[in-house]
Coordinates of N, CA and C in Angstrom, one line a residue:
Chain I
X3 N 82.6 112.7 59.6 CA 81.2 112.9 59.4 C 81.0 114.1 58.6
X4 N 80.1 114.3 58.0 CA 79.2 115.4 57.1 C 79.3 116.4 57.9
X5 N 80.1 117.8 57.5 CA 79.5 119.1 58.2 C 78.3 119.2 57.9
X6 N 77.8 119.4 56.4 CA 76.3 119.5 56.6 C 75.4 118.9 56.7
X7 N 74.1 119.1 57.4 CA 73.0 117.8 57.5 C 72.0 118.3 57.0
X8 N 71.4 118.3 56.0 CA 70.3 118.7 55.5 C 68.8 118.0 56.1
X9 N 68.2 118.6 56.6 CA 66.7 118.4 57.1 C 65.5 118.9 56.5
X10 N 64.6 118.5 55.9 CA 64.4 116.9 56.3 C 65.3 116.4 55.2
X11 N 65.0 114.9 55.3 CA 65.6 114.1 54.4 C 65.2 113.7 52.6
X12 N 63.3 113.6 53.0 CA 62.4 113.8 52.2 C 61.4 114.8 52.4
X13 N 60.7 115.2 50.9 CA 59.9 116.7 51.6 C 59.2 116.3 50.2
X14 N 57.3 116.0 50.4 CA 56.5 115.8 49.5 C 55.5 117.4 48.9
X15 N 55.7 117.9 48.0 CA 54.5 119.1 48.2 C 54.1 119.0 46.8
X16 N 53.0 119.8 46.6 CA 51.8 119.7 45.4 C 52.7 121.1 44.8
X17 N 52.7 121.1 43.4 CA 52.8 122.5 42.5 C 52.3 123.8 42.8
X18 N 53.4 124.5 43.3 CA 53.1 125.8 43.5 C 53.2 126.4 45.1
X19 N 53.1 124.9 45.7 CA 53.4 125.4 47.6 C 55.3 125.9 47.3
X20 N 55.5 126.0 48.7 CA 56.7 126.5 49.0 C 57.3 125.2 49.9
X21 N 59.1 125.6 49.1 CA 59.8 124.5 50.0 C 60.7 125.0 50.6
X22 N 60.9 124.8 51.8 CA 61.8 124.8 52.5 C 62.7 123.7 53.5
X23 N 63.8 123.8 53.1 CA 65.2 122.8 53.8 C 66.0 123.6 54.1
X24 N 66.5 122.9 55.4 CA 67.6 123.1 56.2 C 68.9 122.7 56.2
X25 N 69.7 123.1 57.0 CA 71.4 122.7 56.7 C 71.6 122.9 58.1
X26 N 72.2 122.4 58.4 CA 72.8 122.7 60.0 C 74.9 121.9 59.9
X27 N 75.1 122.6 60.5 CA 77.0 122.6 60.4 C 77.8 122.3 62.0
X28 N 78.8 122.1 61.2 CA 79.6 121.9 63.3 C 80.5 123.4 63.3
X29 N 81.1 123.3 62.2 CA 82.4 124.5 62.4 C 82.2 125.9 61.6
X30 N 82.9 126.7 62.0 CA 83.2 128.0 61.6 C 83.4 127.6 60.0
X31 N 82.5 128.7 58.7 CA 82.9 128.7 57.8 C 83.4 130.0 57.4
X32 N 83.5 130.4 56.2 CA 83.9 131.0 55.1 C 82.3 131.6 54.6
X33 N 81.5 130.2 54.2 CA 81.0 130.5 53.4 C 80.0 129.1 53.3
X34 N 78.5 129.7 52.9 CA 77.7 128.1 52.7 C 77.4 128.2 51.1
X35 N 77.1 127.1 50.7 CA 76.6 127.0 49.2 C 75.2 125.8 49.1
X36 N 74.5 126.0 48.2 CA 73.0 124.9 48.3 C 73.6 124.3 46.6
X37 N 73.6 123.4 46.0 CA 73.4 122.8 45.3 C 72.1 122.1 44.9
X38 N 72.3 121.4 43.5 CA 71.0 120.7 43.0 C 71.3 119.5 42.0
X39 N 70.9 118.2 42.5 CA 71.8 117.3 41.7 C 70.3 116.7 41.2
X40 N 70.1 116.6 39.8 CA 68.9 115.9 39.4 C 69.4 113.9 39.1
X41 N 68.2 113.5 39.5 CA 69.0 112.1 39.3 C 69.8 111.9 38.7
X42 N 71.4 110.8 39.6 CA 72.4 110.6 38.9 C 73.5 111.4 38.2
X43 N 72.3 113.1 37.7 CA 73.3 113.7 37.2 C 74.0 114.6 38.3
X44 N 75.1 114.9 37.4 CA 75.9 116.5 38.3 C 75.2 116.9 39.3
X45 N 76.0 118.0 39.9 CA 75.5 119.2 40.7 C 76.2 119.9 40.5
X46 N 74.4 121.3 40.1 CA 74.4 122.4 39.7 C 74.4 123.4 41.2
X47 N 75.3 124.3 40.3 CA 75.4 125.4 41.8 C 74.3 126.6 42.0
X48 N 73.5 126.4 43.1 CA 72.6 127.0 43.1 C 72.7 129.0 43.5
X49 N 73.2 128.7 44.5 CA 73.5 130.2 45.4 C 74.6 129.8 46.4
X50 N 75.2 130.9 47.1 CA 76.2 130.7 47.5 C 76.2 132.1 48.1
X51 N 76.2 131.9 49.9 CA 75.7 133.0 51.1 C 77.1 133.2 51.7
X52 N 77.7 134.4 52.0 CA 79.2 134.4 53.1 C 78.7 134.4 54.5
X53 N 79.7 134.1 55.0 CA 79.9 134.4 56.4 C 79.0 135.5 57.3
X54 N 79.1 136.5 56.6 CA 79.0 137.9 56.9 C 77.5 138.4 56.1
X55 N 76.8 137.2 55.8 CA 75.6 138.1 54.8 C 74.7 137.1 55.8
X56 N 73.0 137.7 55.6 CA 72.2 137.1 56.6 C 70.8 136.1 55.5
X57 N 71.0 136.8 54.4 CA 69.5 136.7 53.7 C 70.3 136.7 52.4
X58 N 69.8 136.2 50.8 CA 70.2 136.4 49.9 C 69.0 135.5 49.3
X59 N 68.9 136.5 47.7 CA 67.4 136.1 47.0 C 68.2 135.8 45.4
X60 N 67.9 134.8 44.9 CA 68.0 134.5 43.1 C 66.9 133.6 42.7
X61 N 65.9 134.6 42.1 CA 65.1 134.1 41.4 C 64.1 133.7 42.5
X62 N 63.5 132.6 42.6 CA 62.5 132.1 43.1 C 63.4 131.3 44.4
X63 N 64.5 131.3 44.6 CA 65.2 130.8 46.0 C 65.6 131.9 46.9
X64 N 65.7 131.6 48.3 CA 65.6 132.6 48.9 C 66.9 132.0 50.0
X65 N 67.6 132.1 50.5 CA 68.7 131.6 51.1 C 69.0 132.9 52.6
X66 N 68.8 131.6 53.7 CA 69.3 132.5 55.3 C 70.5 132.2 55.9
X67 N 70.9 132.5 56.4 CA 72.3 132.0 56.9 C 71.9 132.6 58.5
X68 N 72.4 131.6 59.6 CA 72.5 131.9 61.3 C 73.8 131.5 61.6
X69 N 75.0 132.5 61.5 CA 75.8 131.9 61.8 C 76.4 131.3 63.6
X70 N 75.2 132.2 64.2 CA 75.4 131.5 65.3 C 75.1 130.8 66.1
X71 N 73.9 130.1 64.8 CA 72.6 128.4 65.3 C 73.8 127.7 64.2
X72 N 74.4 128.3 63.2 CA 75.3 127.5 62.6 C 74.1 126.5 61.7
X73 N 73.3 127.6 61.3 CA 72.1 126.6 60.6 C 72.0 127.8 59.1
X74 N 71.3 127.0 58.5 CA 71.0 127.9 56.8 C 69.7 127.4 56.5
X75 N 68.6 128.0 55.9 CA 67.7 127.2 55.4 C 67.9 127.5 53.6
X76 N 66.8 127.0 52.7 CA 66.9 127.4 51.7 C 65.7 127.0 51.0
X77 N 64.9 127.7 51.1 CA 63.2 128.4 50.3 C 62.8 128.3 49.0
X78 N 62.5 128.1 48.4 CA 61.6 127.7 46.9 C 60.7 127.9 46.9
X79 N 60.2 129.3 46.1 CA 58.8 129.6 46.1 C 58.1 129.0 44.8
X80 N 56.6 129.0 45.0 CA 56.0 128.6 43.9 C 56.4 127.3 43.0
X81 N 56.7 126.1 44.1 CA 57.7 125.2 43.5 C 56.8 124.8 42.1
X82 N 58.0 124.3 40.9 CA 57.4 123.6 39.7 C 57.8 121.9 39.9
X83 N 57.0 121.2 39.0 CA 57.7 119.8 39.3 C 58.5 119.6 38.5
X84 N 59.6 120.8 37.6 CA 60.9 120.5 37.6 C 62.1 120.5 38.6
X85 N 61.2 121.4 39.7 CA 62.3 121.6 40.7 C 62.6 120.1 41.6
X86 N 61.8 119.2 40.9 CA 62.2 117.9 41.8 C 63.3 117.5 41.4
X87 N 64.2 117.3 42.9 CA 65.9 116.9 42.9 C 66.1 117.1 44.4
X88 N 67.5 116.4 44.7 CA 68.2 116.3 45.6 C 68.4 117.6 45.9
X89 N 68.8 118.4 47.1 CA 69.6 119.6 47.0 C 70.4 119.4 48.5
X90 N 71.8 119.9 48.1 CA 73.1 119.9 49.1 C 73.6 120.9 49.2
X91 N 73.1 120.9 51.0 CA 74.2 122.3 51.4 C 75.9 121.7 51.1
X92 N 76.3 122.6 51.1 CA 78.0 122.3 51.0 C 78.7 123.9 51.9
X93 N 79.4 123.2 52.9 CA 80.5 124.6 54.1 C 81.8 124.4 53.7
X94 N 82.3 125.9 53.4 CA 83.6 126.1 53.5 C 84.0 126.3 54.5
X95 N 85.2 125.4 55.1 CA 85.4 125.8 56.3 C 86.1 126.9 56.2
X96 N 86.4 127.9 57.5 CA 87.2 129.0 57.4 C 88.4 127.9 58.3
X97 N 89.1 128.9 58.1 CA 90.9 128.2 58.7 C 91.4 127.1 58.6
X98 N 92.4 126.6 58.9 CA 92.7 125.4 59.0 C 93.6 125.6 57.2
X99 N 93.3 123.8 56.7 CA 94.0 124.3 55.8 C 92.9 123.3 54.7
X100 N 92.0 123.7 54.3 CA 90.9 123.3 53.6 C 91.3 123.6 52.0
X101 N 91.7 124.5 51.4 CA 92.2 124.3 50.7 C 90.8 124.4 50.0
X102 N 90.1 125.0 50.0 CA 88.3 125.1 49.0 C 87.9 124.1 49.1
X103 N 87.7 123.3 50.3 CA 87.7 121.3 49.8 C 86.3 122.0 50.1
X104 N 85.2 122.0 49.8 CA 83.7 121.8 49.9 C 83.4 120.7 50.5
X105 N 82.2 120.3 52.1 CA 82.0 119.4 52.5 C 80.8 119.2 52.7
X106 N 80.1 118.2 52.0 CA 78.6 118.1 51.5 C 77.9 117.3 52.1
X107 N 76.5 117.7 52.4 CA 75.5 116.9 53.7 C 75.1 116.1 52.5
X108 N 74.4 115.0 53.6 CA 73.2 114.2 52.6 C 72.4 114.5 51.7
X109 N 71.9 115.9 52.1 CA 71.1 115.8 50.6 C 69.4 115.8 50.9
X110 N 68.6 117.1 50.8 CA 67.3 116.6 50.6 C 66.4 116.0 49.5
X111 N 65.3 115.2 49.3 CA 65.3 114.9 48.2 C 63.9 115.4 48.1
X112 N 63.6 116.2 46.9 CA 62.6 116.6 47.2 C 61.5 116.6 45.4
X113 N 60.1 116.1 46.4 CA 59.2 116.1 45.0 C 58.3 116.9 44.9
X114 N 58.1 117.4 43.8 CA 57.1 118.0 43.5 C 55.7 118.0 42.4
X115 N 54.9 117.5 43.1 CA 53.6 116.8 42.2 C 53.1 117.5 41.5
X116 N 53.0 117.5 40.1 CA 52.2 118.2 39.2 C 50.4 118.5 40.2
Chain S
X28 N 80.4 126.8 25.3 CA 79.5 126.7 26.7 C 80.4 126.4 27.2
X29 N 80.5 126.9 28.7 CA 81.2 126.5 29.7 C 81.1 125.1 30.3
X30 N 81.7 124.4 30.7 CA 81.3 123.2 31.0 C 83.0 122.5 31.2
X31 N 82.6 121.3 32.8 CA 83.6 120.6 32.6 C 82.7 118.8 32.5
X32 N 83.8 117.8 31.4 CA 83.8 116.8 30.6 C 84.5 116.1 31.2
X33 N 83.3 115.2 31.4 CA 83.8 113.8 31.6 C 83.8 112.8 31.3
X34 N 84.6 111.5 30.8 CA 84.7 110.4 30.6 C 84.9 109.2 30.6
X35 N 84.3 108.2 30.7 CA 83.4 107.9 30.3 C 82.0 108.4 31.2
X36 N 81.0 108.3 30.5 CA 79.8 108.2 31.2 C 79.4 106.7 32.0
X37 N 79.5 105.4 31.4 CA 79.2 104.6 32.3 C 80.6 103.8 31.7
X38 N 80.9 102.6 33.5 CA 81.7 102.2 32.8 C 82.0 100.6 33.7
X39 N 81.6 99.9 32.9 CA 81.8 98.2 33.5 C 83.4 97.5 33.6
X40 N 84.3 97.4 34.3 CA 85.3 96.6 34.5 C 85.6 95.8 35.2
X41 N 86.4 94.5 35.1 CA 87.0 94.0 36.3 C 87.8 94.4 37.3
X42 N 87.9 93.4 38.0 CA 88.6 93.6 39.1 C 90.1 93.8 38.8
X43 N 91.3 94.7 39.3 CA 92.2 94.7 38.6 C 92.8 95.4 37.6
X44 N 91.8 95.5 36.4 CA 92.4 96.2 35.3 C 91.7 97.3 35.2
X45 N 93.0 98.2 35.0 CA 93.7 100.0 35.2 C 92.8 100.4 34.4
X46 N 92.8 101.6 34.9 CA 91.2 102.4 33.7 C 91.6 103.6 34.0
X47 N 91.1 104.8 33.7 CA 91.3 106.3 34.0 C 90.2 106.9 33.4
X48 N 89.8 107.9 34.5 CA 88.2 108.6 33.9 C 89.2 109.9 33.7
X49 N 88.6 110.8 32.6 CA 88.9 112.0 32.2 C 88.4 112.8 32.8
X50 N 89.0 114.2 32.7 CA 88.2 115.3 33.6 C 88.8 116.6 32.4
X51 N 87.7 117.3 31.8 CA 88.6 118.3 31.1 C 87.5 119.6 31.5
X52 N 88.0 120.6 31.6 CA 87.2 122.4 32.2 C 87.8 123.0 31.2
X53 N 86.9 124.0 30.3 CA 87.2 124.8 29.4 C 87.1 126.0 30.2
X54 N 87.3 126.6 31.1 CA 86.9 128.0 31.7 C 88.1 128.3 32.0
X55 N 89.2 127.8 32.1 CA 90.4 128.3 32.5 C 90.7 128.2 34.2
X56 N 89.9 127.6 34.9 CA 89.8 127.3 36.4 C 91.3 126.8 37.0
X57 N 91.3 127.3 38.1 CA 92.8 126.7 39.0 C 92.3 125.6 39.7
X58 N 91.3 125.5 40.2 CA 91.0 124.4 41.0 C 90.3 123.2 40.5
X59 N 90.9 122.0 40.8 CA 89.7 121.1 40.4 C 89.9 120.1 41.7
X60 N 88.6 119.2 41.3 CA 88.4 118.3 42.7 C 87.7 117.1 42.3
X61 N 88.0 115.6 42.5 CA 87.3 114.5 42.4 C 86.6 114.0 43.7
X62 N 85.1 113.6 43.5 CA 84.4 113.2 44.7 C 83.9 112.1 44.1
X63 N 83.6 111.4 45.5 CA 82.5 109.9 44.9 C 81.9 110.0 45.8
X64 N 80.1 110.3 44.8 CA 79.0 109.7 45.9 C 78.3 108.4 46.0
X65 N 78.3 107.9 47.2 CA 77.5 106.9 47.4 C 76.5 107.0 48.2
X66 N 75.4 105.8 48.2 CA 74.4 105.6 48.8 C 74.5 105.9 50.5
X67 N 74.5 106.7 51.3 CA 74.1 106.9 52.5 C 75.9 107.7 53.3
X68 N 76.6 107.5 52.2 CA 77.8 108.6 52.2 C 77.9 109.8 51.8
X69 N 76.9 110.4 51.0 CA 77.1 111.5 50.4 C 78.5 111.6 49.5
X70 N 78.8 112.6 49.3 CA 80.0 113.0 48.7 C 81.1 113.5 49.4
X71 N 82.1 112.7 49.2 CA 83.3 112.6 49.5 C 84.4 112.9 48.4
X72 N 85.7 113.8 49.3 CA 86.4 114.1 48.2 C 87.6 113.3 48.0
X73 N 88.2 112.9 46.7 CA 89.3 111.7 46.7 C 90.2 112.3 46.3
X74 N 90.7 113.6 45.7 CA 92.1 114.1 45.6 C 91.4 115.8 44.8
X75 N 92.6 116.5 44.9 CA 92.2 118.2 44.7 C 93.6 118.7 44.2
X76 N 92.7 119.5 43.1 CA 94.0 120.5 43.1 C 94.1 121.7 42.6
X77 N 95.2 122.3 43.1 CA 94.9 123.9 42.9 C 95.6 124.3 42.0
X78 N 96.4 123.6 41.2 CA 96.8 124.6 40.0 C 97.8 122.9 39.1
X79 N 98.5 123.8 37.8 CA 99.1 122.4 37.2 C 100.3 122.1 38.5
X80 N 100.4 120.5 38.5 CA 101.4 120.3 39.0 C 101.1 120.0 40.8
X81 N 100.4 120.8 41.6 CA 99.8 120.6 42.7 C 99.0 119.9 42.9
X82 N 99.3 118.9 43.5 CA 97.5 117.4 43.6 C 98.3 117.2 45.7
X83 N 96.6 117.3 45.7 CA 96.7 116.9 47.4 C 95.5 116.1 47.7
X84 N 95.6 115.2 48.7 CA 94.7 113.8 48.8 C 93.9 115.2 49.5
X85 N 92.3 114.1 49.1 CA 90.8 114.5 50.0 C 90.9 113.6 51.1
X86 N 89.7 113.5 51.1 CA 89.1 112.2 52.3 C 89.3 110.9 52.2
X87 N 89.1 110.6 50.9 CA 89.5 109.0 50.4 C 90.2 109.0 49.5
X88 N 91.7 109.3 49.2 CA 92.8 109.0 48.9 C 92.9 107.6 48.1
X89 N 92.9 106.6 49.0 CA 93.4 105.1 48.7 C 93.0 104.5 47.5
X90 N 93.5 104.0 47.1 CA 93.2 103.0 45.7 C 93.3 104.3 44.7
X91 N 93.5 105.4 44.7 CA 93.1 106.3 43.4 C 94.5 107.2 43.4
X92 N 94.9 107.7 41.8 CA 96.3 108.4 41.4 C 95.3 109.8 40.8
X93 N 96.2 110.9 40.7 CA 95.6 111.9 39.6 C 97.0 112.4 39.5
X94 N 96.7 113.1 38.4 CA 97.8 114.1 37.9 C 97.3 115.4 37.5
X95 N 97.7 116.3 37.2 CA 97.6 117.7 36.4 C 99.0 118.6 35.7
X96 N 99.2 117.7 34.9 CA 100.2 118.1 33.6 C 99.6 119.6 32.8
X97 N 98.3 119.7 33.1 CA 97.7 120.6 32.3 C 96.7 121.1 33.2
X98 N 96.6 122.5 32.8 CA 95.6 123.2 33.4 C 94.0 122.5 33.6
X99 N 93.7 122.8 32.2 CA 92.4 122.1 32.1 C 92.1 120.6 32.2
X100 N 93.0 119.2 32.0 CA 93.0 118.1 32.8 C 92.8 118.1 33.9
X101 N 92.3 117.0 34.7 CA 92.8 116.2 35.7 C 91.8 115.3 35.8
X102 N 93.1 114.2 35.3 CA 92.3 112.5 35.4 C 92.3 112.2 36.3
X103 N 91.7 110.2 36.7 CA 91.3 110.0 37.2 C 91.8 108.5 37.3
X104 N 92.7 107.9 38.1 CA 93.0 107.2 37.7 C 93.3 105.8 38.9
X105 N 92.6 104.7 38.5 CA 92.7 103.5 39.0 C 93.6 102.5 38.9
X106 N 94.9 102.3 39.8 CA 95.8 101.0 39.1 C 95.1 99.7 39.0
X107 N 94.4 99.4 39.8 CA 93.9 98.0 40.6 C 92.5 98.1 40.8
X108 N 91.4 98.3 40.3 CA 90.5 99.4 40.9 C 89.6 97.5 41.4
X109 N 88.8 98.0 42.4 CA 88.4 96.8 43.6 C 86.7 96.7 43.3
X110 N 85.9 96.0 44.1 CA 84.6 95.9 43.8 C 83.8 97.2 45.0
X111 N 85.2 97.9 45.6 CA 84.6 98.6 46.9 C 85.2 100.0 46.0
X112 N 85.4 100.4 44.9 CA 85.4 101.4 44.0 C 84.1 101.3 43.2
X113 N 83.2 101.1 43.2 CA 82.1 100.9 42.2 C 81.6 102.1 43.3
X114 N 80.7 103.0 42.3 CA 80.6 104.3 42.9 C 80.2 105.4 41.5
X115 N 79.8 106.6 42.0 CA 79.5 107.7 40.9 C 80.4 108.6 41.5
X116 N 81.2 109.0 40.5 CA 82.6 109.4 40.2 C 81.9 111.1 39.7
X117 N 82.3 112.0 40.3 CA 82.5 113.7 39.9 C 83.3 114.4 39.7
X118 N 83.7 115.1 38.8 CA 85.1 116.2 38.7 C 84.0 116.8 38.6
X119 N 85.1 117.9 39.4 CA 84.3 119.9 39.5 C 85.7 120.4 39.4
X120 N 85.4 122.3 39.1 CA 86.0 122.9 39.5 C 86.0 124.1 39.6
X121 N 86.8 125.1 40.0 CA 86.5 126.1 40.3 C 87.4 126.9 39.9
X122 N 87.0 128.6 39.8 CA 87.7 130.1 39.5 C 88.9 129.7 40.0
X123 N 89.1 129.8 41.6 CA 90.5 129.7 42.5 C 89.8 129.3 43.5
X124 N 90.8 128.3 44.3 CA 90.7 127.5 45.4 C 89.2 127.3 45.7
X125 N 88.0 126.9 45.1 CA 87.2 126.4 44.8 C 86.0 127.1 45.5
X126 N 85.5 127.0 46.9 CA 85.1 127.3 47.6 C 84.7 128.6 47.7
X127 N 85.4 129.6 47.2 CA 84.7 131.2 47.3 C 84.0 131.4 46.2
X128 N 84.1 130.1 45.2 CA 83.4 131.2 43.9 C 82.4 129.5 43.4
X129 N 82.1 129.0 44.0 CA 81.0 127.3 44.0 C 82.1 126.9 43.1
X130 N 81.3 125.7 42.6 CA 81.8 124.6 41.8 C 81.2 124.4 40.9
X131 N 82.2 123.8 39.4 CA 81.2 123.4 38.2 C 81.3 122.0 38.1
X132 N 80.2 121.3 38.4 CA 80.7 119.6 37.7 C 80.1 118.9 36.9
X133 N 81.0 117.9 36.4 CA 81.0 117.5 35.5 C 79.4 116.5 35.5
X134 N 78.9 115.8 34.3 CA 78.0 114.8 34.3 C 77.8 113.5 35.4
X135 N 79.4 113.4 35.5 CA 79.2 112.0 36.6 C 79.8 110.8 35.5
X136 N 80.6 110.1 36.0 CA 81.0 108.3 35.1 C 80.6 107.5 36.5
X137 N 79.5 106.4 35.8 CA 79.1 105.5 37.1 C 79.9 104.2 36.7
X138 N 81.1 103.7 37.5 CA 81.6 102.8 37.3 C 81.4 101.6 38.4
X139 N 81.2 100.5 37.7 CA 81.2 99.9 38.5 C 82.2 98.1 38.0
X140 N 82.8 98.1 39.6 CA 83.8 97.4 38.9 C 83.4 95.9 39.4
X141 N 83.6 94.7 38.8 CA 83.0 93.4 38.8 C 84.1 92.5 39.6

């Protein structure tokens, strides 16, 4: 199964509200990361929070980490309707022998109406 | 520009006959990694590797070969490829062992096999 689960699944908002998704995890990581895959294409790497950090800001995203709800959310202010796209948390696990394997939730999909 | 290349971008075959998607990273990266996403699986990883010469299966292994003769390669490669391979295919990679420093990926080849 998916370490991460991204919540909600879909998220509708008008230009210029704020978005926020969640991530929620099973295991001990390393480290979370949020992606952004525009239809079909790639995924772009958004931000990327350690273990050890609580809050982290780039640009208009705002990124929290609970490492002991084992949850992340991840904030978009002033959304544009370019920011419409999928976005994926991805956990590194700590220990074991992972090996940097990145393990990616579903995915929220999110629009933003002119 | 930094960027990792892939190819083909789309790609129609039968059942059976051998194909190989390309994967090439101009940044000098030690790690690379192949995933395929599907519809209500998210992304899954099918082989990884941390430097030339080192390849270690992901999650879904089966039906798929890679190699890394070269740093900046790592193909992608189908003996027999089935109609339960049809899928959107991703190479990424990373600084070192992937996960501390995110991922770069490629466009995506959507193959689907008949």
């Amino acid at each position: 199964s998916q370490q991460g689960e991204e919540d909600p699944q879909a998220l509708s908002i008008q230009e210029g509200e704020n978005a926020t998704m969640n991530c929620s995890y099973k295991t001990s990581i390393n480290n979370l990361q949020w992606y952004r895959q525009n239809s079909g294409r790639g995924l772009v790497h958004l931000i990327l929070i350690r273990s050890n950090e609580r809050e982290k800001h780039s640009g208009r995203l705002r990124v929290t980490l609970d490492t002991s709800k084992k949850s992340s959310s991840l904030l978009i202010t002033a959304s544009r309707a370019a920011d419409t796209a999928s976005y994926f948390c991805a956990t590194d696990p700590s220990g074991g022998t992972s090996y940097g394997k990145l393990t990616f939730g579903q995915g929220t999909i999110l629009t933003v109406h002119p | 520009e930094a960027q990792v290349t892939q190819n083909p971008r789309y790609l129609i075959t039968v059942t059976g006959k051998k194909l190989t998607v390309t994967c090439s990273q101009n940044m000098n990266h030690e790690y690379m990694s192949w995933y395929r996403q599907d519809p209500g699986l998210g992304l899954r990883q099918i082989y990884y590797s941390m430097n030339v010469e080192v390849t270690d299966k992901g999650d879904v292994p089966e039906g798929y070969k890679v190699s890394r003769k070269e740093k900046r390669n790592f193909p992608l490669i189908l003996e027999s490829p089935s109609p339960n391979q049809t899928s959107l295919y991703f190479c990424a990679s990373s600084l070192w062992q992937g996960a501390s420093y995110g991922y770069t990926f490629g466009s995506g080849t959507r193959l689907t096999v008949v």
